[in-house]
XYZ file of C-alpha atoms in Angstrom:
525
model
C 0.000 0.000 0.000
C 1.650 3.284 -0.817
C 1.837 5.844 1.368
C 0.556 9.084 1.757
C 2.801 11.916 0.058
C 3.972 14.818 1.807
C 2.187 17.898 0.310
C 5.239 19.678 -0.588
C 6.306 16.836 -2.413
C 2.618 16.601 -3.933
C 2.481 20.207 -4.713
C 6.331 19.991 -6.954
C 5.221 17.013 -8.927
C 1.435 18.794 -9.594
C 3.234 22.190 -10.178
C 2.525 23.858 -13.787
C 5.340 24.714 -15.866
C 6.501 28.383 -14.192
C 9.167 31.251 -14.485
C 11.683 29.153 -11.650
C 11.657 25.972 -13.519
C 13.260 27.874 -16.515
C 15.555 29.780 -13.654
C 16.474 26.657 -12.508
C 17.051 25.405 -16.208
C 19.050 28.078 -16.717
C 21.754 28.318 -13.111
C 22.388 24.622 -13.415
C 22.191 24.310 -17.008
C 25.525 26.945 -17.446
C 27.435 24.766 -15.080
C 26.810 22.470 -17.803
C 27.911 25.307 -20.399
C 31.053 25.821 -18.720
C 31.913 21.929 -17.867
C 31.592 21.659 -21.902
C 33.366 24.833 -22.742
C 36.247 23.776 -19.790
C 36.461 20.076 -21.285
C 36.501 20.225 -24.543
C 38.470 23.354 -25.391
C 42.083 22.220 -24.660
C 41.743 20.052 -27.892
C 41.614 23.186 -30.041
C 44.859 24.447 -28.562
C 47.169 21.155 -28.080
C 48.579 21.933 -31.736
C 49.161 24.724 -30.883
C 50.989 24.092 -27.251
C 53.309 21.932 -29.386
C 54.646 24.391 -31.768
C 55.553 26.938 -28.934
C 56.855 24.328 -26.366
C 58.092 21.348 -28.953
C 59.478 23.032 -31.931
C 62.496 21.300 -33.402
C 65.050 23.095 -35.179
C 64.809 21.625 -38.973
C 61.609 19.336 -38.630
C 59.732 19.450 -41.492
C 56.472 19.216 -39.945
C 55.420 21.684 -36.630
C 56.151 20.786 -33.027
C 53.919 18.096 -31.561
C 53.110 16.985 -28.062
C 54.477 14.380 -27.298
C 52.163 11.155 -26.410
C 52.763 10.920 -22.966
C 52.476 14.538 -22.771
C 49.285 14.690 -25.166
C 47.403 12.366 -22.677
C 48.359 13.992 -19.712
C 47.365 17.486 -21.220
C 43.553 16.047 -22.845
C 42.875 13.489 -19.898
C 43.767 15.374 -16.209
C 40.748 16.827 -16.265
C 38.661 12.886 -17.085
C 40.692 11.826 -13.872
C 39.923 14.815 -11.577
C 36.165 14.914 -13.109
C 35.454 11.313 -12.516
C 37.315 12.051 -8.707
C 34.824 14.980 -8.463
C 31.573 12.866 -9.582
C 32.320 10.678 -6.641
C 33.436 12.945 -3.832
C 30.814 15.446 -4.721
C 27.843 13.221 -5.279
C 28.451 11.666 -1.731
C 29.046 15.239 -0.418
C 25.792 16.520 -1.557
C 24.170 14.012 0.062
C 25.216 14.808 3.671
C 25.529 18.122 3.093
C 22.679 19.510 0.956
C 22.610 20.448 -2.763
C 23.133 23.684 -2.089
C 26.041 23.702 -0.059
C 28.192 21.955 -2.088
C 27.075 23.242 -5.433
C 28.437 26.575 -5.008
C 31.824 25.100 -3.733
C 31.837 23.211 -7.672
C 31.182 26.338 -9.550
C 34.146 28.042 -7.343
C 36.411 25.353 -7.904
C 35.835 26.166 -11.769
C 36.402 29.705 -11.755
C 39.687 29.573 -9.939
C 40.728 26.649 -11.813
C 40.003 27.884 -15.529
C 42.355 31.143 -14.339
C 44.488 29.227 -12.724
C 44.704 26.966 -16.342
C 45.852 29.794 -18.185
C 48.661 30.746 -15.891
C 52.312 29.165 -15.643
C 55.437 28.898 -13.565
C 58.195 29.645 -15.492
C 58.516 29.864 -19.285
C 60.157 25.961 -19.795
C 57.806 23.616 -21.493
C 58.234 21.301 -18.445
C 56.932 24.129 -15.888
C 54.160 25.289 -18.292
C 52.584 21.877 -18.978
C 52.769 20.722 -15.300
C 51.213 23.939 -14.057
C 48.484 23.221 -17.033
C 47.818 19.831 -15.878
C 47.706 20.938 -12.038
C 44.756 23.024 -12.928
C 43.236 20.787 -15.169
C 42.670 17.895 -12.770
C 41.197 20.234 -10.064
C 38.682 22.102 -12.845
C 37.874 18.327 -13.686
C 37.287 17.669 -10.128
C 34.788 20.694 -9.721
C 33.031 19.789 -12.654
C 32.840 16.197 -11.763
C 30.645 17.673 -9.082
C 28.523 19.446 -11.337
C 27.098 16.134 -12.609
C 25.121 14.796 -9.880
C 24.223 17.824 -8.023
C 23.057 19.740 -11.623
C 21.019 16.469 -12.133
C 19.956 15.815 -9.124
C 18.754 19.407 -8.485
C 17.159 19.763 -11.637
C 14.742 16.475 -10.945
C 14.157 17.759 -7.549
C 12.565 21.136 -8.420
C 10.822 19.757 -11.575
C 7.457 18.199 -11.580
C 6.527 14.831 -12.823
C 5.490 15.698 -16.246
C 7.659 17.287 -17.853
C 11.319 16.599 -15.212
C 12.686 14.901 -18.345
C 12.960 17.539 -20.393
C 14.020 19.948 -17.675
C 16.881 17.592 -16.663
C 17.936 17.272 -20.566
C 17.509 20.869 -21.224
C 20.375 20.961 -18.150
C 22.773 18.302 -20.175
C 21.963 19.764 -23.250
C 23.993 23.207 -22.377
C 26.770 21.159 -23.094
C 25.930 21.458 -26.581
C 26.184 25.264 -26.791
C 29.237 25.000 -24.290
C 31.160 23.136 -27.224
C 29.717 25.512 -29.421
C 31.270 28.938 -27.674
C 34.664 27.039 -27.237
C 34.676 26.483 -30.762
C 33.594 30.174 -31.491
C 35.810 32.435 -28.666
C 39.126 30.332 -30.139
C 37.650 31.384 -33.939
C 37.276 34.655 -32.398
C 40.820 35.372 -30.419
C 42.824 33.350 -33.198
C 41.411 35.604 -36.093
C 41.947 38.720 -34.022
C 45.623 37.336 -33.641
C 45.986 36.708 -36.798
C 45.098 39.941 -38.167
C 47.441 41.722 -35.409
C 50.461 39.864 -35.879
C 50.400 37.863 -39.644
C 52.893 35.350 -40.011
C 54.554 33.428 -42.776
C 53.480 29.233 -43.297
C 55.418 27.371 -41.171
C 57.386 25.561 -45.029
C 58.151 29.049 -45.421
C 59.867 30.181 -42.219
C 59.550 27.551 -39.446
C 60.656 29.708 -36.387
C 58.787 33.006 -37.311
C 55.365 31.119 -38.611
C 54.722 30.801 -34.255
C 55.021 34.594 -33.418
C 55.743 34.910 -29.669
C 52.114 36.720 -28.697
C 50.822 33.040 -29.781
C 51.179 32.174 -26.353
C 48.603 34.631 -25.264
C 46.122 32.810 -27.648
C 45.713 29.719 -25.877
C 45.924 31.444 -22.386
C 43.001 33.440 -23.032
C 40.982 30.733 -24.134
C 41.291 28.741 -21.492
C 41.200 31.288 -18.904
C 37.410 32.714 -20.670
C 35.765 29.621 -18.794
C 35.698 31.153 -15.852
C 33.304 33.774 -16.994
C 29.814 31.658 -17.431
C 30.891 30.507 -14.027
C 31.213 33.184 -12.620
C 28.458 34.732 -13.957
C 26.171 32.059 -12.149
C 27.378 31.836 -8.955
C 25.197 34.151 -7.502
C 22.361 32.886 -8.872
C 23.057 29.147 -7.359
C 23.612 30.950 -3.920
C 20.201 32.054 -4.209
C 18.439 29.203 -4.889
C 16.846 27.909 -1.707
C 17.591 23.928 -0.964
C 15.142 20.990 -2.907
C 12.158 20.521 -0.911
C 12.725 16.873 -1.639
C 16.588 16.803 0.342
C 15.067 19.172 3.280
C 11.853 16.811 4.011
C 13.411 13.552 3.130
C 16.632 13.925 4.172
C 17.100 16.364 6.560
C 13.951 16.348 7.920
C 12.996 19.807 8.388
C 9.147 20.105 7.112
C 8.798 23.437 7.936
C 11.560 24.971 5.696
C 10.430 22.590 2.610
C 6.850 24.190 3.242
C 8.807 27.650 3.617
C 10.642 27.492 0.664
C 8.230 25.750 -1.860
C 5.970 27.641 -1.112
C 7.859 31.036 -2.208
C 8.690 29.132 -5.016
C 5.341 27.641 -6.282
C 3.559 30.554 -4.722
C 1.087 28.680 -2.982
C -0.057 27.885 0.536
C 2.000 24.575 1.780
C 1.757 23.093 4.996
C 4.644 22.031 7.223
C 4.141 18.559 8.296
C 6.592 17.095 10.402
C 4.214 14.102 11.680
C 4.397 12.695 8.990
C 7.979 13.183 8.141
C 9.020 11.249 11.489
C 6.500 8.591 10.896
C 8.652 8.364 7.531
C 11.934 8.584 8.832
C 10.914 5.771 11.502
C 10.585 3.336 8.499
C 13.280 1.082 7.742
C 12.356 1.113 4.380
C 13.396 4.757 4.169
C 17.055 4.223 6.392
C 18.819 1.495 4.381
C 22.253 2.330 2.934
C 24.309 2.011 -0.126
C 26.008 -0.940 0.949
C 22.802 -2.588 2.853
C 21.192 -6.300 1.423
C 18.113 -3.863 1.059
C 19.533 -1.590 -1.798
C 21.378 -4.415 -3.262
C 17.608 -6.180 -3.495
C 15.949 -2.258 -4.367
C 18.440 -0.828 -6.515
C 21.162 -3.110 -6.953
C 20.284 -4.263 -10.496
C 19.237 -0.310 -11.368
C 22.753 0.937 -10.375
C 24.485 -1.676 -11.942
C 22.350 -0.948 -15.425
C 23.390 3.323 -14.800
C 27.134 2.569 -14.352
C 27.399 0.138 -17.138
C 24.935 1.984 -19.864
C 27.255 4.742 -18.893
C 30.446 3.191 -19.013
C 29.858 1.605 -22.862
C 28.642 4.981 -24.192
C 31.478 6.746 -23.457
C 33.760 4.321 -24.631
C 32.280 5.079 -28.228
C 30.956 8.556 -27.777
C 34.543 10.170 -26.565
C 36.207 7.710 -29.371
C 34.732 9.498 -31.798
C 37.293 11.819 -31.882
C 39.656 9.115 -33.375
C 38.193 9.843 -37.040
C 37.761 13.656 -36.311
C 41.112 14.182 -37.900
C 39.977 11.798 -40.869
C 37.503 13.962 -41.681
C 38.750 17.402 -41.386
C 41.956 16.767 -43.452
C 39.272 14.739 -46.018
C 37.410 17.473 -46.956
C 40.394 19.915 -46.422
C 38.644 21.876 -43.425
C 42.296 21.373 -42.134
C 45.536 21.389 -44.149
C 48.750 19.508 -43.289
C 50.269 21.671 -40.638
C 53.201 23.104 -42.572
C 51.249 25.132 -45.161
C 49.941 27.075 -42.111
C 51.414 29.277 -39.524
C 50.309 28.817 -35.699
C 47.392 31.421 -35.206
C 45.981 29.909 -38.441
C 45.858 26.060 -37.803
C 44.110 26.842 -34.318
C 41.459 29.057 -36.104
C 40.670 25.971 -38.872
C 40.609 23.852 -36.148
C 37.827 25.861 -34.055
C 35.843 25.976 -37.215
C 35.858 22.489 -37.879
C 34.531 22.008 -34.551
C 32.126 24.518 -34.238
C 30.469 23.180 -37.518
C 30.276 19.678 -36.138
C 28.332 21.215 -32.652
C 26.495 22.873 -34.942
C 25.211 20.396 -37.318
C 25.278 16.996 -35.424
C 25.700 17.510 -31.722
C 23.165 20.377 -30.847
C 20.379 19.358 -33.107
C 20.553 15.725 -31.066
C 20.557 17.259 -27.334
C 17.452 19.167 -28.247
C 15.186 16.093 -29.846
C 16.007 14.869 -26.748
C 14.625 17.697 -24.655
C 11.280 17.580 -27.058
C 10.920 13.661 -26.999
C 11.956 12.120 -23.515
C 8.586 12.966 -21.979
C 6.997 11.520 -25.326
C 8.626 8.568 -25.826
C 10.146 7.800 -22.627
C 13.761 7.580 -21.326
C 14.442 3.611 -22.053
C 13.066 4.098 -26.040
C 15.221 6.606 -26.371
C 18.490 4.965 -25.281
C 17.762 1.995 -26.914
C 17.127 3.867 -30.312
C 20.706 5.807 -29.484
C 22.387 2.599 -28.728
C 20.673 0.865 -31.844
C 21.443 3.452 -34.508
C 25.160 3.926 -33.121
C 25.860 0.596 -33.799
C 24.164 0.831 -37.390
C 26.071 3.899 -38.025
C 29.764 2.572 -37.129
C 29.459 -0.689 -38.643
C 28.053 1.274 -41.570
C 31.659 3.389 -41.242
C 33.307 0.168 -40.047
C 32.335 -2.369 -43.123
C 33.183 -0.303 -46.221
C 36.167 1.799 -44.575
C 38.646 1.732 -47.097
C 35.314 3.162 -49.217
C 34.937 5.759 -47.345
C 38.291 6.426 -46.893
C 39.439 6.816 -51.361
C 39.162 10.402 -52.685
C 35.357 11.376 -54.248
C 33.594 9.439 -51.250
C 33.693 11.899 -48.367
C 30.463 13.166 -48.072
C 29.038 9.661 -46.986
C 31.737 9.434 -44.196
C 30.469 12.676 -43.125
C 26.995 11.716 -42.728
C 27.875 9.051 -41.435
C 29.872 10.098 -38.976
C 27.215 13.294 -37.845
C 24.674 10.764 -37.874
C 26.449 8.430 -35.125
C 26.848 11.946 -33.001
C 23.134 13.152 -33.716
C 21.958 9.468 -32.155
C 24.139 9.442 -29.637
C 23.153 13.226 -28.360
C 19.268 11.883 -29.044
C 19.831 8.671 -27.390
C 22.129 7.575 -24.564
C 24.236 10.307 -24.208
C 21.302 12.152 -22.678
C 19.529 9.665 -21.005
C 22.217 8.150 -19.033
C 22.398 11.861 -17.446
C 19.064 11.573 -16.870
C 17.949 8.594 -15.133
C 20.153 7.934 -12.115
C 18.517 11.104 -11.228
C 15.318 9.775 -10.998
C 15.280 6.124 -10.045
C 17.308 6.477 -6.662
C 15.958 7.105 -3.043
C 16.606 11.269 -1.921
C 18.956 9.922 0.231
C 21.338 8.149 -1.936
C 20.263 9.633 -5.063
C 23.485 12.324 -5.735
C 25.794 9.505 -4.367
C 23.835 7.051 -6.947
C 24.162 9.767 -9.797
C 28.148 10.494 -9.422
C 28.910 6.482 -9.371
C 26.810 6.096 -12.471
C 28.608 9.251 -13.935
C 32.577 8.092 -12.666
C 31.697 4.793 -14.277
C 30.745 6.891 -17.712
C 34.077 8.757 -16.937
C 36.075 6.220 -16.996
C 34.626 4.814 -20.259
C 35.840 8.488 -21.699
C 39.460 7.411 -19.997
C 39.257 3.853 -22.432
C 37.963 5.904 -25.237
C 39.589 8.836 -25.774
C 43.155 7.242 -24.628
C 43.229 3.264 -25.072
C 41.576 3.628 -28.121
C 43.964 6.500 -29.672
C 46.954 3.947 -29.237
C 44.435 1.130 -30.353
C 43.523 2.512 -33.411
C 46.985 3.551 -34.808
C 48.078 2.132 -38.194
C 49.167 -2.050 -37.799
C 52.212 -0.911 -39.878
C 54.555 1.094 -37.561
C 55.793 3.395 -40.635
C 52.317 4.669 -41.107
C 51.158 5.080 -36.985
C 51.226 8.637 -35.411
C 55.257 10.196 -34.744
C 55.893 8.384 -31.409
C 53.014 6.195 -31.456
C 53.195 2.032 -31.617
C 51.648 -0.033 -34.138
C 47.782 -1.059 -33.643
C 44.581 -2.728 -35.256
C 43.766 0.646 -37.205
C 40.614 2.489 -37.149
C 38.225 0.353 -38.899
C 39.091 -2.774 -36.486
C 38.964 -0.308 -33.477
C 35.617 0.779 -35.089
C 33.938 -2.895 -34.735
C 35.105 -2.725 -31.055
C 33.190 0.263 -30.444
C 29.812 -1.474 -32.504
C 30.228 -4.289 -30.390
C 30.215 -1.785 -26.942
C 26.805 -0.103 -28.412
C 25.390 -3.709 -28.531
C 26.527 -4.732 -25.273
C 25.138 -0.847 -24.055
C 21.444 -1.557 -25.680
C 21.643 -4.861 -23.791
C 21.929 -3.401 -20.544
C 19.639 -1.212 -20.980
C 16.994 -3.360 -19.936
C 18.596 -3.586 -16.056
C 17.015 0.349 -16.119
C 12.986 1.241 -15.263
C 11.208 3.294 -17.062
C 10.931 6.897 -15.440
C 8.253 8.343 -17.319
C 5.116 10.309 -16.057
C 6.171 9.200 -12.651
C 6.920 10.950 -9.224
C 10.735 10.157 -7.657
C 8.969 8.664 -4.745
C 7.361 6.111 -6.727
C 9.774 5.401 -8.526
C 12.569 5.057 -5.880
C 10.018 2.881 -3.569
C 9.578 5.809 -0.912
C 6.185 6.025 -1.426
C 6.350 2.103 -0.405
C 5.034 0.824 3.198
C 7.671 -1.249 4.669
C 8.799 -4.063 3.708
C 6.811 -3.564 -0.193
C 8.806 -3.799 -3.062
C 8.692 -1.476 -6.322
């Protein structure tokens, strides 16, 4: 028999659509802007962070990052994010959402400065400052996963909290977007200030020396969205659902929802106790009862997770296929410094713009439609389509006059993963965990999808290198080449729709319900 639900709690999931559901959207959604911006922006200035630090004296080709130094640069801030997603999510579960979300977005504003900064003027002192920073801005933003999540299904009611939560992740998009746009922006102003010869033509003077401002500022323009927001955050009072359920104090919920929903809602801390005496509603993360609740759920979040981002951050392993293909970006020695970075930013602007965008927001129209689990298995479905279709006739794709298809192909496998699991495994272990554990549940599930990014964006780039060792990357060993690396990744989409079906259906349902708090004792969901 299910119990009867606190008011507050009644009144959030009833609540119409109003002006701080799309404030909320908004101050959590541009942590999400700036975790994007933050991540993905150091890969439009590594080439350029080789040619100032790495040049060689008579190479024919630019200065490079070395491997070792190439992973450290790109994947610090994976390690400190997926530390974050963990330490946070458990935080915000003893201490409140609100406590610890404004220590996150702090974290990120010092950080990106502190990223842009350096000890010294040696390449050794410059890249281990750079990396310093980077694994503590990934450690804030790890944070910003469960809390962002968990905040957003909190305040939303039952209706439409799937597209509310989504409309959170899908700031990402737009935060890949601006990175791509302030580097087109600083690089072209650069470029026009200080022109330079091609680096074939004069290797030393084709990197002027106010180069090194360029990736500086880049970097260091994260901070802003941040900082922009932290106010905001401060001002948003606690979820009702974390003060009733979890700490226990039914008078502020009733106090602070009812500001919010601007309605009379009474404080009932009977019933609260008569809650928190049930054992149903005290069990831990590492009780028999959660493993027998929730054991199966959590283990279907961390692993849907886990497979996605093995194939959704390897997708940068045919990037560079692509852009040299169709001749968005030249071999590095027709170009001087400030140039290369600009062609890279628009490369990467026009993929946000015409594959990964477009998917975040069918999400945000559909999830309350179709439902979270048709979704993902669609995403996982049409991934693995879409890379075997890449994977099958490579060396097609590959010969001159046969581009176009491996572009479609390729925004296609983006578009389905941004409308598909990409989104949903954001959005679920926000919803189908008790208030309790439910940050805590969130940043596992997200450190498990963390360190499928590790696998994907680093195992995979030695992986897929050329089996010949004269034709891998300078200072890379031989591997099974992209289109075997490829079938790896179809067969991780399989394995992902598989486990899908570990995960409930969230749908048109309140958290309680879902989670089994509305549950009397001893009843199972």
């Amino acid at each position: 028999m299910a119990k009867e639900q606190l008011q507050v709690l009644s009144a959030l999931d009833a609540a119409k659509t109003q002006w701080y559901h799309f404030t909320a959207i908004v101050v959590a959604g541009m942590g999400f802007f700036t975790d994007a911006y933050d991540l993905f922006c150091i890969s439009l200035v590594t080439k350029l962070l080789g040619r100032i630090y790495y040049h060689v004296d008579g190479s024919l080709t630019p200065g490079s990052l070395p491997p070792h130094i190439s992973a450290s640069v790109n994947g610090v801030a994976f390690c400190g994010t997926l530390s974050g997603q963990l330490f946070f999510g458990w935080l915000g579960d003893r201490l409140g959402r609100k406590k610890v979300y404004g220590m996150t977005l702090l974290l990120m504003v010092i950080c990106s400065i502190g990223s842009g900064l350096s000890f010294g003027h040696k390449s050794s002192s410059v890249i281990a400052t750079l990396c310093f920073f980077r694994f503590w801005l990934g450690f804030g933003i790890g944070g910003d996963y469960p809390l962002s999540a968990t905040i957003m299904s909190e305040y939303a009611n039952k209706k439409t909290r799937g597209a509310f939560i989504a409309a959170v992740f899908a700031m990402q998009g737009f935060g890949i977007l601006a990175g791509g746009m302030v580097a087109i922006i600083i690089s072209a102003v650069f470029k026009s200030r200080f022109p330079a010869p091609a680096y074939a033509v004069d290797p030393a003077g084709s990197t002027v020396p106010e180069a090194d401002y360029v990736w500086r500022i880049i970097l260091m323009v994260g901070a802003l969205p941040a900082a922009l927001t932290y106010y905001w955050r401060m001002k948003m009072p606690e979820t009702a659902r974390y003060t009733a359920l979890v700490a226990k104090n039914a008078k502020q919920a009733a106090s602070d929802m009812s500001k919010v929903l601007q309605v009379e809602i009474q404080a009932e801390q009977a019933k609260i106790e008569r809650f928190a005496a049930d054992k149903n509603h005290t069990f831990g993360l590492f009780s028999k009862h959660f493993l027998r609740r929730h054991g199966l759920h959590l283990l279907g979040t961390t692993t849907t997770w886990f497979l996605l981002d093995i194939a959704f951050y390897s997708q940068n392993l045919f990037q560079k296929d692509i852009f040299s293909a169709i001749g968005w970006i030249p071999k590095g020695f027709t170009m001087n410094a400030l140039e290369e970075v600009f062609k890279i930013a628009r490369a990467q602007t026009l993929i946000a713009l015409c594959g990964t965008v477009p998917g975040y927001w069918f999400t945000v129209a559909l999830i309350d439609v179709i439902g979270r689990f048709g979704i993902q298995l669609l995403g996982f479905l049409m991934m693995t389509v879409f890379m075997l279709g890449l994977a099958i006739p490579y060396s097609h794709w590959t010969t001159p006059g046969n581009h176009i298809g491996f572009i479609v192909m390729y925004a296609f496998t983006f578009f389905f993963a941004n409308f598909g699991p990409n989104s949903t495994t954001f959005i679920v272990p926000a919803e189908i965990f008790p208030a309790r554990l439910r940050s805590t549940c969130h940043g596992i599930s997200a450190a498990a999808g963390k360190l499928g990014a590790i696998i994907g964006s680093f195992g995979f780039l030695y992986l897929a290198q050329n089996p010949n060792p004269k034709l891998a990357d300078h200072g890379y060993p031989a591997g099974i080449g992209v289109r075997n690396s490829l079938f790896i990744l179809a067969g991780c989409n399989v394995i992902g729709f598989l486990c899908t079906f570990m995960v409930p259906e969230s749908k048109g349902r309140s958290l309680e319900e879902i989670s089994g708090e509305a549950e009397e004792d001893g009843e199972k969901v």
